[in-house]
Amino acid sequence: MVRKYTEFIIRRPVLTIAVLLIVTLVLGSGVRKVQFDASLETYVSVADPEYKLYKKVKSIYGDVDTFVILDITHENLWSHGTFREIDNLLTDLEEYQKYDAGREEARLGKLDSFLTEDGVRWGDLLKGFSGDAPFVRHLKRSLPDAAAADALISRGQLENIRDHALELRKLKEVKIIDDILSPFTSKDIVGKGDTLVTVHLIEKDAEGKRIMPETREEFQAFQKKLLRNPVFDRGIYSKDPKTGEITDLAIMVRFTAESSFETQDAISREIVKIAESYSALHILTQGQPLIYMWTVDSTRRDVVHLIPLSFLVVMLILYLNFRSFRGVILPTLTLSMSTLWVFGLMGHMGVKITAIDASLPVLLICVGSAYSIHVLNQYYEDLALIRKGDKYHGLLESMSHINVTVAIAGFTTIISFWTVLNHQLAALRWWSLFSGLGVAFAVLIAMTMIPAGLSLLSHAGHRSPREKKKKAISKDFMDYFVGWLTSASLNHPGKVLTGVVIVLLISLIGVFMVKVETEPLMFFKDNSYIRTSEKIIEEKFAGRWGFFILLDSGKPDGVKDTRYLDTLDEIRAWLESDTHKDLNIGRTDAFTDYLRTMNMAMNNDDPAAYAVPSSNSDIADYLEIYSDDDDNSDGRPDSFEPYVDKEYRTCNILTRLCQREDYLVGSSELERIFQKISDHLSETLPPPYTFEITGETKIVIKSAAYITG
């Protein structure tokens, strides 16, 4: 079969190459569709009980363990101008939280009216949206250089602006942002007569616009509101530890539990773009969604950069080995085609590239080059015989012989890669599939492209590398190295085998020392923005992500009992204590924060009253007289949703991770932290209370287990 296939190729080389090029064009077109994915779902089975628990908990409490956080500071933070800039920033972000179909339709209509002209002046374009300040700022972000000289905006630029506005409209329709916490949007609980009500820290006027402080007295009053409630500290503001002055304000963006990785990635990019446009403010962006965004960008860069670098190395090796144009070009064409076939097929199938798949280009180029080298090496070994007879029969004998060997070698490699196809991890299954397919493509194209190309070339005046070396004055390094290695193996077999055994033993010891790391932050260099900004966020706002500790009271309304609430706060105190710094927990948030604030509000804002009420009747009364929005009508005030379930049976202790010890918290360290918390709760939790721990951090640990298992 192989001989007949080789015979067909050599007899019809033009047709063969044409077919290969057509297939390359068809499959290669899929490269434009390739997408990247860094979501945890690619590293864990969606059928895993831990994953199912996490999804269930998020459906109850929301996606509150991951968020995007913006740390904002300024040399003149407490000024009307700075606050106005922050308010504009918030307004731009809120466009993705509060979708207004009529406003979006009007914007697109105005853009369409400008498209009837060949071009429009920048000033005229802005004038057309003079009553829509957020969209004006969007236009400035889209064309940052246009305002410099009242530039003429071309029709093509306008079409791009409209297309982008349409994409953002679709993103806004999804309503991916669930909540935006900040000093400007947060509410506090105050007592008014016999009722407890929520009030905005910054009030709004009749048009719904926030009323920014202007005078020194108004700023002092606003700071007093911030400092009144301890829960705001390191939540929506940060203080200088030496002076106690508020130096930083935070904007925390939480996403809806139903949002997908694609929409989170898209909105994360918009958040960063919006933040960067406010150059007058000093803004630091962080959060787990951004870590995933940066991981995608890093994976994309790796794929783009590693492909040409790998080709360069392989081409250099090919030149040093064959010292001929055909010895470099034919294998390079083979590798180029196989790489395009693999990534194009991934694009057509909608399979997204993960961090694991970043190894595919290098793997396929390096492994695939071996088959091309085998074919060409056989050609050069038989070149003298090919020149003696007619080209057709000489090539047929040579290529038929080596194609059988290449096919067998490729088959064993393909099977080796495909042994991982039954893995529970989706990312590894796809990697296994396309690694095997890549080898199959490389083998097929090497068996096809190189014989076809050689059949079109002349062999009369062409010399093999061996013939060239015979005429060379001196041997090269590879000749000396191979000669030395061969001599050592033949003359000192015992020593060679002893050395191999020693290396094998050392390697086996190293295998047991390998640690699997799946926390994306650990993939980046210490001095990268991702790592340095994360450390600052930890210092000022107690961390960038967290996890859930669910404390079940055992019965409906059980969380309204003082015994239960005291137990909950004892757990929080244990988690945050300096004695247990090795837990690396920066802060916890829970239902008791609201009860403490209510108790203080009903006791004339006495700081000493910032405590859980001492009687069940007081708790019941406070919850009865408390008034807040319930937009989804699930029976819980919106502010309670991240911390208590609908039955008031289970409370969520939202626990935020922070590097309190002198080491980074990776997946292996997370496993130790969770084990210590579980051991403590199992030993100390009184009946009938039970607990569960979940969160994205737990899924990180689970993904490491999948990789090692």
XYZ file of N, CA and C in Angstrom, residues 227-375:
447
model
N -15.719 56.330 57.474
C -15.058 55.822 58.676
C -16.035 55.283 59.706
N -17.306 55.652 59.576
C -18.310 55.239 60.564
C -18.449 53.730 60.633
N -18.447 53.056 59.470
C -18.698 51.622 59.420
C -17.388 50.873 59.196
N -16.928 50.083 60.172
C -15.645 49.376 60.036
C -15.567 48.451 58.828
N -16.710 47.960 58.339
C -16.677 47.013 57.230
C -16.159 47.644 55.944
N -16.218 48.973 55.845
C -15.740 49.649 54.641
C -14.212 49.670 54.559
N -13.552 49.572 55.710
C -12.090 49.641 55.756
C -11.495 48.428 55.039
N -10.615 48.688 54.049
C -9.999 47.669 53.204
C -11.027 46.950 52.340
N -12.230 47.541 52.288
C -13.264 47.033 51.397
C -13.463 47.985 50.236
N -13.817 49.243 50.575
C -13.986 50.252 49.523
C -13.023 51.420 49.693
N -12.208 51.364 50.729
C -11.136 52.352 50.862
C -9.976 51.731 51.631
N -8.823 52.368 51.522
C -7.633 51.906 52.232
C -6.961 53.095 52.897
N -6.399 52.857 54.076
C -5.771 53.928 54.842
C -4.253 53.749 54.892
N -3.571 54.871 55.087
C -2.146 54.839 55.365
C -1.961 54.280 56.771
N -1.228 53.165 56.936
C -1.111 52.563 58.273
C -0.422 53.462 59.290
N 0.360 54.444 58.823
C 1.073 55.327 59.745
C 0.216 56.505 60.187
N -0.469 57.125 59.226
C -1.235 58.338 59.544
C -2.715 58.060 59.784
N -3.219 56.936 59.289
C -4.640 56.634 59.425
C -5.511 57.373 58.428
N -4.906 58.108 57.499
C -5.663 58.851 56.495
C -6.047 57.938 55.334
N -7.239 58.190 54.774
C -7.684 57.428 53.603
C -6.888 57.898 52.387
N -6.175 56.966 51.763
C -5.310 57.304 50.626
C -5.793 56.714 49.306
N -6.583 55.640 49.387
C -7.012 54.934 48.180
C -8.499 54.626 48.259
N -9.161 54.727 47.116
C -10.560 54.326 46.992
C -10.627 53.145 46.028
N -11.578 52.268 46.262
C -11.682 51.059 45.440
C -13.000 51.011 44.693
N -12.927 50.465 43.496
C -14.128 50.089 42.743
C -14.038 48.587 42.519
N -15.016 47.859 43.014
C -15.026 46.408 42.882
C -16.193 46.002 41.984
N -15.876 45.301 40.900
C -16.880 44.884 39.918
C -17.122 43.390 40.075
N -18.363 43.043 40.404
C -18.750 41.642 40.521
C -19.590 41.242 39.314
N -19.360 40.033 38.822
C -20.080 39.536 37.661
C -21.240 38.631 38.087
N -22.170 38.444 37.183
C -23.300 37.554 37.457
C -22.815 36.104 37.455
N -23.502 35.266 38.222
C -23.103 33.861 38.337
C -23.245 33.112 37.023
N -24.135 33.592 36.143
C -24.389 32.898 34.874
C -23.440 33.318 33.768
N -22.622 34.316 34.009
C -21.765 34.846 32.950
C -20.731 33.805 32.529
N -20.422 33.795 31.245
C -19.468 32.837 30.691
C -18.061 33.425 30.710
N -17.080 32.552 30.444
C -15.703 33.029 30.377
C -15.542 34.057 29.266
N -16.204 33.827 28.123
C -16.073 34.738 26.984
C -16.565 36.139 27.325
N -17.732 36.217 27.980
C -18.261 37.544 28.319
C -17.442 38.192 29.426
N -16.963 37.398 30.380
C -16.115 37.959 31.433
C -14.813 38.492 30.855
N -14.264 37.756 29.889
C -13.028 38.206 29.248
C -13.271 39.507 28.484
N -14.385 39.574 27.761
C -14.690 40.777 26.969
C -14.894 41.995 27.859
N -15.662 41.845 28.942
C -15.919 42.994 29.804
C -14.671 43.368 30.590
N -13.841 42.388 30.934
C -12.591 42.684 31.633
C -11.699 43.573 30.772
N -11.661 43.291 29.480
C -10.849 44.110 28.576
C -11.405 45.534 28.480
N -12.727 45.653 28.484
C -13.324 46.987 28.452
C -13.049 47.744 29.742
N -13.097 47.041 30.860
C -12.817 47.686 32.149
C -11.400 48.239 32.165
N -10.452 47.430 31.711
C -9.055 47.879 31.676
C -8.896 49.059 30.721
N -9.551 48.978 29.569
C -9.464 50.064 28.586
C -10.050 51.356 29.147
N -11.180 51.246 29.823
C -11.805 52.434 30.435
C -10.893 53.010 31.504
N -10.355 52.139 32.362
C -9.484 52.609 33.444
C -8.248 53.313 32.897
N -7.669 52.768 31.838
C -6.458 53.365 31.261
C -6.728 54.721 30.631
N -7.975 54.976 30.241
C -8.295 56.259 29.605
C -8.315 57.407 30.613
N -8.402 57.087 31.906
C -8.410 58.128 32.940
C -6.980 58.329 33.450
N -6.178 58.932 32.596
C -4.751 59.090 32.898
C -4.495 60.047 34.056
N -5.448 60.906 34.365
C -5.252 61.843 35.476
C -5.322 61.127 36.822
N -5.956 59.976 36.851
C -6.051 59.188 38.076
C -4.975 58.108 38.070
N -4.539 57.732 39.251
C -3.599 56.618 39.366
C -4.421 55.373 39.681
N -4.581 54.514 38.671
C -5.470 53.365 38.806
C -4.677 52.073 38.637
N -4.872 51.183 39.580
C -4.281 49.853 39.532
C -5.417 48.855 39.335
N -5.311 48.018 38.311
C -6.373 47.040 38.038
C -5.887 45.643 38.411
N -6.755 44.889 39.074
C -6.409 43.532 39.487
C -7.679 42.697 39.602
N -7.509 41.442 39.936
C -8.648 40.549 40.115
C -8.494 39.293 39.290
N -9.113 38.218 39.729
C -8.972 36.932 39.056
C -9.438 36.957 37.608
N -10.546 37.639 37.257
C -10.902 37.708 35.833
C -9.800 38.341 34.978
N -9.078 39.307 35.549
C -7.981 39.922 34.806
C -6.788 38.974 34.711
N -6.579 38.163 35.755
C -5.514 37.164 35.696
C -5.763 36.217 34.525
N -7.019 35.800 34.379
C -7.355 34.925 33.254
C -7.184 35.652 31.922
N -7.555 36.927 31.883
C -7.393 37.720 30.665
C -5.913 37.809 30.285
N -5.070 38.104 31.270
C -3.630 38.195 31.013
C -3.052 36.833 30.638
N -3.612 35.754 31.193
C -3.159 34.417 30.832
C -3.468 34.130 29.364
N -4.655 34.520 28.914
C -5.018 34.363 27.506
C -4.042 35.133 26.622
N -3.772 36.383 26.977
C -2.859 37.204 26.180
C -1.455 36.605 26.165
N -1.020 36.093 27.306
C 0.307 35.484 27.384
C 0.373 34.220 26.536
N -0.693 33.416 26.589
C -0.741 32.201 25.766
C -0.705 32.549 24.288
N -1.475 33.586 23.906
C -1.494 34.027 22.513
C -0.100 34.490 22.075
N 0.565 35.271 22.930
C 1.913 35.736 22.594
C 2.880 34.560 22.469
N 2.758 33.601 23.380
C 3.650 32.445 23.325
C 3.486 31.692 22.013
N 2.230 31.473 21.633
C 1.970 30.739 20.386
C 2.541 31.505 19.192
N 2.287 32.810 19.154
C 2.737 33.635 18.030
C 4.262 33.709 17.976
N 4.909 33.828 19.131
C 6.366 33.991 19.158
C 7.108 32.669 19.028
N 6.546 31.607 19.601
C 7.263 30.338 19.607
C 7.286 29.666 18.239
N 6.253 29.897 17.434
C 6.215 29.254 16.110
C 7.395 29.702 15.243
N 7.600 31.007 15.022
C 8.755 31.387 14.192
C 10.092 31.017 14.831
N 10.167 31.096 16.157
C 11.419 30.732 16.823
C 11.725 29.250 16.628
N 10.709 28.419 16.763
C 10.895 26.978 16.560
C 11.295 26.678 15.121
N 10.647 27.352 14.182
C 10.993 27.164 12.766
C 12.446 27.575 12.509
N 12.858 28.673 13.118
C 14.226 29.163 12.920
C 15.244 28.137 13.411
N 14.988 27.577 14.593
C 15.903 26.576 15.152
C 15.941 25.332 14.270
N 14.774 24.858 13.863
C 14.713 23.657 13.026
C 15.388 23.900 11.677
N 15.162 25.062 11.085
C 15.790 25.370 9.793
C 17.309 25.421 9.917
N 17.790 25.944 11.038
C 19.237 25.985 11.260
C 19.810 24.574 11.354
N 19.115 23.719 12.091
C 19.562 22.330 12.230
C 19.512 21.620 10.882
N 18.464 21.861 10.125
C 18.350 21.250 8.794
C 19.492 21.693 7.887
N 19.840 22.968 7.965
C 20.931 23.463 7.117
C 22.265 22.838 7.529
N 22.505 22.770 8.835
C 23.760 22.192 9.307
C 23.856 20.718 8.943
N 22.708 20.059 8.854
C 22.700 18.625 8.562
C 22.798 18.336 7.061
N 22.032 19.073 6.235
C 21.940 18.757 4.808
C 22.705 19.731 3.908
N 22.951 20.929 4.392
C 23.719 21.939 3.645
C 23.192 22.144 2.220
N 21.854 22.161 2.076
C 21.279 22.354 0.744
C 19.954 23.087 0.851
N 19.569 23.739 -0.233
C 18.314 24.487 -0.293
C 17.130 23.536 -0.119
N 17.137 22.430 -0.858
C 16.019 21.490 -0.780
C 15.959 20.818 0.598
N 17.108 20.668 1.231
C 17.158 20.048 2.551
C 16.556 20.916 3.636
N 16.404 22.196 3.344
C 15.786 23.118 4.305
C 14.342 23.430 3.916
N 14.113 23.731 2.653
C 12.798 24.201 2.202
C 11.738 23.113 2.257
N 12.040 21.918 1.781
C 11.023 20.859 1.750
C 10.531 20.486 3.159
N 11.426 20.263 4.132
C 10.929 19.996 5.493
C 10.188 21.187 6.098
N 10.650 22.400 5.789
C 9.988 23.588 6.333
C 8.570 23.712 5.793
N 8.395 23.439 4.496
C 7.051 23.443 3.919
C 6.175 22.371 4.571
N 6.774 21.220 4.817
C 6.034 20.130 5.465
C 5.548 20.541 6.846
N 6.438 21.123 7.643
C 6.087 21.538 9.004
C 5.091 22.691 8.992
N 5.243 23.602 8.058
C 4.311 24.728 7.955
C 2.902 24.239 7.666
N 2.806 23.298 6.723
C 1.492 22.765 6.370
C 0.855 22.029 7.545
N 1.618 21.158 8.204
C 1.044 20.383 9.309
C 0.606 21.287 10.452
N 1.374 22.347 10.719
C 0.997 23.291 11.779
C -0.275 24.035 11.412
N -0.373 24.474 10.156
C -1.588 25.157 9.694
C -2.788 24.228 9.736
N -2.586 22.980 9.381
C -3.692 22.025 9.396
C -4.246 21.853 10.812
N -3.344 21.723 11.764
C -3.779 21.490 13.147
C -4.538 22.690 13.692
N -3.922 23.876 13.615
C -4.561 25.056 14.209
C -5.772 25.507 13.399
N -5.726 25.291 12.091
C -6.895 25.601 11.282
C -8.066 24.700 11.627
N -7.778 23.417 11.845
C -8.833 22.475 12.224
C -9.422 22.848 13.589
N -8.562 23.279 14.507
C -9.050 23.721 15.821
C -9.991 24.914 15.669
N -9.627 25.824 14.777
C -10.484 26.986 14.538
C -11.823 26.607 13.942
N -11.807 25.724 12.949
C -13.055 25.292 12.310
C -13.951 24.537 13.287
N -13.358 23.770 14.188
C -14.121 22.970 15.148
C -14.549 23.780 16.370
N -14.019 24.997 16.490
C -14.365 25.822 17.646
C -13.676 25.392 18.926
N -12.593 24.644 18.803
C -11.825 24.216 19.974
C -10.884 25.344 20.369
N -10.986 25.790 21.602
C -10.198 26.935 22.054
C -8.832 26.495 22.571
N -7.856 27.356 22.348
C -6.491 27.064 22.777
C -6.340 27.456 24.244
N -5.868 26.511 25.044
C -5.613 26.767 26.458
C -4.118 26.905 26.696
N -3.748 27.163 27.948
C -2.324 27.274 28.289
C -1.605 25.963 27.996
N -2.302 24.844 28.140
C -1.705 23.543 27.825
C -1.390 23.453 26.339
N -2.291 23.978 25.504
C -2.109 23.897 24.052
C -0.999 24.806 23.542
N -0.507 25.712 24.391
C 0.586 26.587 23.967
C 1.826 25.782 23.600
N 1.894 24.544 24.110
C 3.039 23.682 23.787
C 2.911 23.034 22.415
N 1.716 23.065 21.831
C 1.482 22.354 20.569
C 2.410 22.796 19.429
N 2.579 24.097 19.177
C 3.426 24.480 18.033
C 4.841 23.933 18.144
N 5.463 24.130 19.306
C 6.833 23.646 19.487
C 6.875 22.123 19.393
N 5.901 21.491 20.043
C 5.846 20.031 20.024
C 5.732 19.495 18.600
N 4.799 20.047 17.833
C 4.559 19.539 16.489
C 5.726 19.838 15.554
N 6.311 20.996 15.706
C 7.434 21.360 14.831
C 8.649 20.498 15.135
N 8.934 20.317 16.423
C 10.112 19.533 16.802
C 9.929 18.048 16.515
N 8.770 17.499 16.911
C 8.523 16.079 16.660
C 8.334 15.832 15.164
N 7.572 16.715 14.506
C 7.300 16.537 13.087
C 8.530 16.640 12.216
N 9.509 17.423 12.641
C 10.723 17.584 11.829
C 11.484 16.268 11.693
N 11.339 15.389 12.694
C 12.066 14.114 12.655
C 11.679 13.292 11.431
N 10.397 13.304 11.069
C 9.940 12.495 9.940
C 10.478 13.046 8.621
N 10.507 14.364 8.514
C 11.087 14.969 7.308
C 12.576 14.656 7.210
N 13.250 14.688 8.342
C 14.687 14.391 8.356
C 14.927 12.942 7.940
N 14.090 12.024 8.423
C 14.236 10.613 8.036
C 14.115 10.454 6.527
N 13.093 11.078 5.940
C 12.864 10.941 4.502
C 14.025 11.530 3.712
